[in-house]
mmCIF file of N, CA and C in Angstrom:
data_model
loop_
_atom_site.group_PDB
_atom_site.id
_atom_site.type_symbol
_atom_site.label_atom_id
_atom_site.label_comp_id
_atom_site.label_asym_id
_atom_site.label_seq_id
_atom_site.Cartn_x
_atom_site.Cartn_y
_atom_site.Cartn_z
ATOM 1 N N UNK A 1145 -132.454 -4.526 69.586
ATOM 2 C CA UNK A 1145 -133.861 -4.417 69.713
ATOM 3 C C UNK A 1145 -134.426 -3.040 69.005
ATOM 4 N N UNK A 1146 -135.486 -3.410 68.617
ATOM 5 C CA UNK A 1146 -135.854 -2.497 67.428
ATOM 6 C C UNK A 1146 -136.684 -1.164 68.059
ATOM 7 N N UNK A 1147 -136.537 -0.124 67.978
ATOM 8 C CA UNK A 1147 -137.763 0.887 68.494
ATOM 9 C C UNK A 1147 -138.885 0.494 68.268
ATOM 10 N N UNK A 1148 -139.394 -0.062 68.390
ATOM 11 C CA UNK A 1148 -141.177 -0.663 68.380
ATOM 12 C C UNK A 1148 -141.050 -1.833 69.178
ATOM 13 N N UNK A 1149 -140.160 -2.348 68.899
ATOM 14 C CA UNK A 1149 -140.043 -3.157 69.922
ATOM 15 C C UNK A 1149 -139.861 -2.831 71.812
ATOM 16 N N UNK A 1150 -138.770 -1.651 71.892
ATOM 17 C CA UNK A 1150 -138.413 -1.020 72.830
ATOM 18 C C UNK A 1150 -140.310 -0.460 73.768
ATOM 19 N N UNK A 1151 -140.673 0.646 72.448
ATOM 20 C CA UNK A 1151 -142.049 0.869 72.882
ATOM 21 C C UNK A 1151 -143.049 -0.180 73.540
ATOM 22 N N UNK A 1152 -143.285 -1.268 72.789
ATOM 23 C CA UNK A 1152 -143.829 -2.382 73.734
ATOM 24 C C UNK A 1152 -143.997 -3.019 74.412
ATOM 25 N N UNK A 1153 -142.708 -2.806 74.735
ATOM 26 C CA UNK A 1153 -141.686 -3.887 76.495
ATOM 27 C C UNK A 1153 -142.319 -2.391 77.423
ATOM 28 N N UNK A 1154 -141.954 -1.486 76.915
ATOM 29 C CA UNK A 1154 -141.971 -0.284 78.204
ATOM 30 C C UNK A 1154 -143.717 -0.014 78.426
ATOM 31 N N UNK A 1155 -144.793 -0.274 77.669
ATOM 32 C CA UNK A 1155 -145.644 -0.194 77.672
ATOM 33 C C UNK A 1155 -146.509 -1.453 78.518
ATOM 34 N N UNK A 1156 -146.384 -2.381 77.928
ATOM 35 C CA UNK A 1156 -146.235 -3.868 78.332
ATOM 36 C C UNK A 1156 -145.557 -3.396 80.244
ATOM 37 N N UNK A 1157 -144.768 -3.566 80.306
ATOM 38 C CA UNK A 1157 -144.196 -3.259 81.767
ATOM 39 C C UNK A 1157 -145.239 -2.107 82.562
ATOM 40 N N UNK A 1158 -145.555 -1.090 82.287
ATOM 41 C CA UNK A 1158 -146.629 0.174 82.943
ATOM 42 C C UNK A 1158 -147.964 0.101 82.679
ATOM 43 N N UNK A 1159 -148.290 -0.937 82.115
ATOM 44 C CA UNK A 1159 -150.063 -0.688 81.991
ATOM 45 C C UNK A 1159 -149.974 -2.070 81.704
ATOM 46 N N UNK A 1160 -149.717 -3.675 81.773
ATOM 47 C CA UNK A 1160 -150.096 -4.705 81.606
ATOM 48 C C UNK A 1160 -151.652 -4.670 80.836
ATOM 49 N N UNK A 1161 -151.298 -4.229 79.548
ATOM 50 C CA UNK A 1161 -152.525 -4.610 79.010
ATOM 51 C C UNK A 1161 -153.261 -5.906 78.869
ATOM 52 N N UNK A 1162 -154.618 -5.837 78.122
ATOM 53 C CA UNK A 1162 -155.443 -6.931 77.731
ATOM 54 C C UNK A 1162 -155.168 -6.872 76.887
ATOM 55 N N UNK A 1163 -154.430 -5.449 75.589
ATOM 56 C CA UNK A 1163 -154.295 -5.628 74.251
ATOM 57 C C UNK A 1163 -153.361 -4.515 73.988
ATOM 58 N N UNK A 1164 -152.265 -4.851 72.900
ATOM 59 C CA UNK A 1164 -152.007 -3.977 72.454
ATOM 60 C C UNK A 1164 -150.932 -4.326 71.397
ATOM 61 N N UNK A 1165 -150.773 -3.059 70.326
ATOM 62 C CA UNK A 1165 -150.117 -3.538 69.036
ATOM 63 C C UNK A 1165 -149.678 -2.634 68.614
ATOM 64 N N UNK A 1166 -148.099 -2.269 68.417
ATOM 65 C CA UNK A 1166 -147.375 -1.792 67.823
ATOM 66 C C UNK A 1166 -146.962 -1.566 66.402
ATOM 67 N N UNK A 1167 -147.565 -0.964 65.975
ATOM 68 C CA UNK A 1167 -146.662 -0.833 64.081
ATOM 69 C C UNK A 1167 -146.054 0.271 63.698
ATOM 70 N N UNK A 1168 -144.753 -0.351 63.325
ATOM 71 C CA UNK A 1168 -144.017 0.495 62.648
ATOM 72 C C UNK A 1168 -144.410 1.604 61.023
ATOM 73 N N UNK A 1169 -144.872 2.572 60.617
ATOM 74 C CA UNK A 1169 -145.811 3.123 59.998
ATOM 75 C C UNK A 1169 -144.453 4.057 58.838
ATOM 76 N N UNK A 1170 -143.600 3.688 59.737
ATOM 77 C CA UNK A 1170 -142.327 4.637 59.496
ATOM 78 C C UNK A 1170 -142.020 4.494 57.450
ATOM 79 N N UNK A 1171 -142.128 3.653 56.876
ATOM 80 C CA UNK A 1171 -142.180 3.621 55.376
ATOM 81 C C UNK A 1171 -143.033 3.871 54.378
ATOM 82 N N UNK A 1172 -144.176 4.566 54.891
ATOM 83 C CA UNK A 1172 -145.215 5.264 54.550
ATOM 84 C C UNK A 1172 -144.833 6.465 54.920
ATOM 85 N N UNK A 1173 -144.121 6.866 55.419
ATOM 86 C CA UNK A 1173 -143.847 8.728 55.514
ATOM 87 C C UNK A 1173 -141.978 8.448 54.685
ATOM 88 N N UNK A 1174 -141.518 7.752 54.322
ATOM 89 C CA UNK A 1174 -140.541 8.111 54.013
ATOM 90 C C UNK A 1174 -140.165 9.095 53.107
ATOM 91 N N UNK A 1175 -139.657 10.025 53.535
ATOM 92 C CA UNK A 1175 -138.700 10.971 52.694
ATOM 93 C C UNK A 1175 -139.637 12.720 53.007
ATOM 94 N N UNK A 1176 -140.786 12.128 54.407
ATOM 95 C CA UNK A 1176 -141.447 13.360 55.082
ATOM 96 C C UNK A 1176 -140.269 14.366 55.776
ATOM 97 N N UNK A 1177 -140.509 15.244 55.452
ATOM 98 C CA UNK A 1177 -139.433 16.475 56.730
ATOM 99 C C UNK A 1177 -139.777 15.634 57.553
ATOM 100 N N UNK A 1178 -138.551 15.835 58.458
ATOM 101 C CA UNK A 1178 -138.161 15.077 59.765
ATOM 102 C C UNK A 1178 -138.191 13.626 59.876
ATOM 103 N N UNK A 1179 -138.598 12.889 58.869
ATOM 104 C CA UNK A 1179 -138.096 11.959 58.867
ATOM 105 C C UNK A 1179 -136.889 11.135 58.500
ATOM 106 N N UNK A 1180 -136.520 10.223 59.528
ATOM 107 C CA UNK A 1180 -134.996 10.355 59.689
ATOM 108 C C UNK A 1180 -134.747 8.699 58.537
ATOM 109 N N UNK A 1181 -133.803 8.913 57.672
ATOM 110 C CA UNK A 1181 -133.788 7.544 56.654
ATOM 111 C C UNK A 1181 -133.941 6.015 56.915
ATOM 112 N N UNK A 1182 -133.253 6.078 58.255
ATOM 113 C CA UNK A 1182 -133.179 4.667 58.524
ATOM 114 C C UNK A 1182 -134.562 4.457 59.243
ATOM 115 N N UNK A 1183 -135.299 4.939 59.343
ATOM 116 C CA UNK A 1183 -136.339 4.940 59.829
ATOM 117 C C UNK A 1183 -136.478 4.811 60.838
ATOM 118 N N UNK A 1184 -137.421 3.777 61.517
ATOM 119 C CA UNK A 1184 -138.122 3.751 62.871
ATOM 120 C C UNK A 1184 -138.342 5.150 63.397
ATOM 121 N N UNK A 1185 -139.418 5.824 62.959
ATOM 122 C CA UNK A 1185 -139.422 7.273 63.136
ATOM 123 C C UNK A 1185 -141.110 7.434 63.670
ATOM 124 N N UNK A 1186 -141.913 6.343 62.874
ATOM 125 C CA UNK A 1186 -143.184 7.008 62.895
ATOM 126 C C UNK A 1186 -144.188 5.196 63.205
ATOM 127 N N UNK A 1187 -144.673 6.017 64.544
ATOM 128 C CA UNK A 1187 -145.566 4.503 64.874
ATOM 129 C C UNK A 1187 -147.263 4.709 65.206
ATOM 130 N N UNK A 1188 -148.011 4.036 65.853
ATOM 131 C CA UNK A 1188 -149.083 3.755 65.349
ATOM 132 C C UNK A 1188 -149.409 2.535 67.095
ATOM 133 N N UNK A 1189 -150.029 3.452 67.898
ATOM 134 C CA UNK A 1189 -150.703 2.172 69.303
ATOM 135 C C UNK A 1189 -151.427 1.886 69.714
ATOM 136 N N UNK A 1190 -152.068 0.996 69.115
ATOM 137 C CA UNK A 1190 -153.920 0.423 69.639
ATOM 138 C C UNK A 1190 -153.246 -0.370 71.522
ATOM 139 N N UNK A 1191 -153.411 0.382 72.607
ATOM 140 C CA UNK A 1191 -153.316 -0.038 73.863
ATOM 141 C C UNK A 1191 -154.819 -0.013 74.637
ATOM 142 N N UNK A 1192 -154.855 -1.423 75.159
ATOM 143 C CA UNK A 1192 -156.256 -1.094 76.011
ATOM 144 C C UNK A 1192 -155.712 -1.841 77.381
ATOM 145 N N UNK A 1193 -155.829 -1.269 78.694
ATOM 146 C CA UNK A 1193 -155.458 -1.316 79.784
ATOM 147 C C UNK A 1193 -156.771 -1.122 80.933
ATOM 148 N N UNK A 1194 -157.340 -1.257 81.614
ATOM 149 C CA UNK A 1194 -157.684 -0.954 83.051
ATOM 150 C C UNK A 1194 -157.400 0.019 83.928
ATOM 151 N N UNK A 1195 -155.543 0.936 83.153
ATOM 152 C CA UNK A 1195 -154.595 1.507 83.904
ATOM 153 C C UNK A 1195 -155.425 2.828 83.226
ATOM 154 N N UNK A 1196 -156.178 2.738 82.471
ATOM 155 C CA UNK A 1196 -156.531 4.090 82.018
ATOM 156 C C UNK A 1196 -158.228 4.466 82.283
ATOM 157 N N UNK A 1197 -158.608 3.680 82.877
ATOM 158 C CA UNK A 1197 -160.151 3.656 83.270
ATOM 159 C C UNK A 1197 -159.977 4.875 84.139
ATOM 160 N N UNK A 1198 -160.948 5.881 84.220
ATOM 161 C CA UNK A 1198 -161.200 6.943 85.179
ATOM 162 C C UNK A 1198 -160.658 7.908 84.009
ATOM 163 N N UNK A 1199 -159.473 7.474 83.291
ATOM 164 C CA UNK A 1199 -158.656 8.957 83.058
ATOM 165 C C UNK A 1199 -159.216 9.113 81.736
ATOM 166 N N UNK A 1200 -159.090 10.702 81.187
ATOM 167 C CA UNK A 1200 -159.481 11.232 80.170
ATOM 168 C C UNK A 1200 -158.649 11.298 79.099
ATOM 169 N N UNK A 1201 -158.717 12.058 77.988
ATOM 170 C CA UNK A 1201 -157.353 11.840 76.792
ATOM 171 C C UNK A 1201 -156.076 11.869 77.057
ATOM 172 N N UNK A 1202 -156.158 13.410 77.235
ATOM 173 C CA UNK A 1202 -155.388 14.100 78.064
ATOM 174 C C UNK A 1202 -153.960 12.794 79.342
ATOM 175 N N UNK A 1203 -154.632 12.690 80.066
ATOM 176 C CA UNK A 1203 -153.915 12.274 80.408
ATOM 177 C C UNK A 1203 -153.891 10.778 80.834
ATOM 178 N N UNK A 1204 -154.395 9.932 79.504
ATOM 179 C CA UNK A 1204 -153.638 8.342 78.755
ATOM 180 C C UNK A 1204 -152.405 8.985 78.100
ATOM 181 N N UNK A 1205 -152.963 10.087 77.506
ATOM 182 C CA UNK A 1205 -151.672 10.278 76.603
ATOM 183 C C UNK A 1205 -150.470 10.462 77.427
ATOM 184 N N UNK A 1206 -150.466 11.920 78.357
ATOM 185 C CA UNK A 1206 -149.201 12.055 79.613
ATOM 186 C C UNK A 1206 -148.845 10.510 80.252
ATOM 187 N N UNK A 1207 -149.703 9.832 80.741
ATOM 188 C CA UNK A 1207 -148.974 8.363 81.141
ATOM 189 C C UNK A 1207 -148.866 7.623 79.925
ATOM 190 N N UNK A 1208 -148.741 7.329 78.447
ATOM 191 C CA UNK A 1208 -148.083 7.100 77.491
ATOM 192 C C UNK A 1208 -146.351 7.550 77.599
ATOM 193 N N UNK A 1209 -146.609 8.486 77.788
ATOM 194 C CA UNK A 1209 -145.549 9.704 76.930
ATOM 195 C C UNK A 1209 -144.312 9.455 78.622
ATOM 196 N N UNK A 1210 -144.900 9.122 79.748
ATOM 197 C CA UNK A 1210 -144.280 9.019 80.621
ATOM 198 C C UNK A 1210 -143.672 7.296 81.177
ATOM 199 N N UNK A 1211 -144.415 7.006 80.619
ATOM 200 C CA UNK A 1211 -144.189 5.390 80.788
ATOM 201 C C UNK A 1211 -143.305 4.877 78.999
ATOM 202 N N UNK A 1212 -142.410 6.093 78.669
ATOM 203 C CA UNK A 1212 -141.859 5.342 76.904
ATOM 204 C C UNK A 1212 -140.601 6.323 77.865
ATOM 205 N N UNK A 1213 -140.426 7.698 78.750
ATOM 206 C CA UNK A 1213 -139.661 8.227 78.615
ATOM 207 C C UNK A 1213 -138.832 9.598 77.337
ATOM 208 N N UNK A 1214 -137.790 10.029 78.527
ATOM 209 C CA UNK A 1214 -137.446 11.313 77.228
ATOM 210 C C UNK A 1214 -137.010 10.575 76.408
ATOM 211 N N UNK A 1215 -136.213 9.753 76.913
ATOM 212 C CA UNK A 1215 -134.907 9.084 75.505
ATOM 213 C C UNK A 1215 -135.813 8.395 74.285
ATOM 214 N N UNK A 1216 -136.620 7.777 74.547
ATOM 215 C CA UNK A 1216 -137.453 7.263 73.689
ATOM 216 C C UNK A 1216 -138.301 7.734 72.800
ATOM 217 N N UNK A 1217 -138.744 8.841 73.491
ATOM 218 C CA UNK A 1217 -139.903 9.799 72.835
ATOM 219 C C UNK A 1217 -138.987 10.581 71.747
ATOM 220 N N UNK A 1218 -137.558 10.852 72.638
ATOM 221 C CA UNK A 1218 -136.909 12.019 71.655
ATOM 222 C C UNK A 1218 -136.645 10.904 70.034
ATOM 223 N N UNK A 1219 -136.696 9.645 69.914
ATOM 224 C CA UNK A 1219 -136.116 9.480 68.811
ATOM 225 C C UNK A 1219 -137.360 8.823 68.258
ATOM 226 N N UNK A 1220 -138.598 8.928 68.604
ATOM 227 C CA UNK A 1220 -140.137 9.089 67.692
ATOM 228 C C UNK A 1220 -140.590 10.720 67.352
ATOM 229 N N UNK A 1221 -140.052 10.044 65.796
ATOM 230 C CA UNK A 1221 -141.351 11.419 64.844
ATOM 231 C C UNK A 1221 -142.381 12.209 64.760
ATOM 232 N N UNK A 1222 -143.365 10.671 65.019
ATOM 233 C CA UNK A 1222 -144.623 11.290 64.932
ATOM 234 C C UNK A 1222 -144.857 9.259 66.089
ATOM 235 N N UNK A 1223 -145.920 9.539 66.614
ATOM 236 C CA UNK A 1223 -146.260 9.133 67.801
ATOM 237 C C UNK A 1223 -148.310 8.686 68.553
ATOM 238 N N UNK A 1224 -148.475 7.757 66.560
ATOM 239 C CA UNK A 1224 -150.074 7.724 66.718
ATOM 240 C C UNK A 1224 -150.918 7.238 67.569
ATOM 241 N N UNK A 1225 -151.825 7.357 68.915
ATOM 242 C CA UNK A 1225 -152.056 6.419 70.035
ATOM 243 C C UNK A 1225 -153.771 6.697 69.626
ATOM 244 N N UNK A 1226 -153.843 5.234 70.344
ATOM 245 C CA UNK A 1226 -155.450 4.641 70.791
ATOM 246 C C UNK A 1226 -155.239 4.104 71.675
ATOM 247 N N UNK A 1227 -156.161 4.605 72.865
ATOM 248 C CA UNK A 1227 -155.905 4.056 74.088
ATOM 249 C C UNK A 1227 -157.526 4.536 74.361
ATOM 250 N N UNK A 1228 -157.542 3.024 75.555
ATOM 251 C CA UNK A 1228 -158.570 2.502 76.207
ATOM 252 C C UNK A 1228 -159.133 1.897 76.928
ATOM 253 N N UNK A 1229 -160.114 1.481 77.756
ATOM 254 C CA UNK A 1229 -159.534 0.531 79.003
ATOM 255 C C UNK A 1229 -159.963 -0.851 78.126
#
């Protein structure tokens, strides 16, 4: 399973999103310091979920990192998050 799919599956399970888009942007960062040659390291996530209602930006980001877990987070070099209700 791809890292992109792992991210999407974990976020769908945790947040029951009404909208989710996970984009692997690794190709745009090829050769960048810290980016593995194999790719699957840079991701953009757009997630809309009622689970975020009443939470500030930091709380939303923490919730996503918690849902992904330390193993998956450890394999990602960059994770851009666009989170809203």
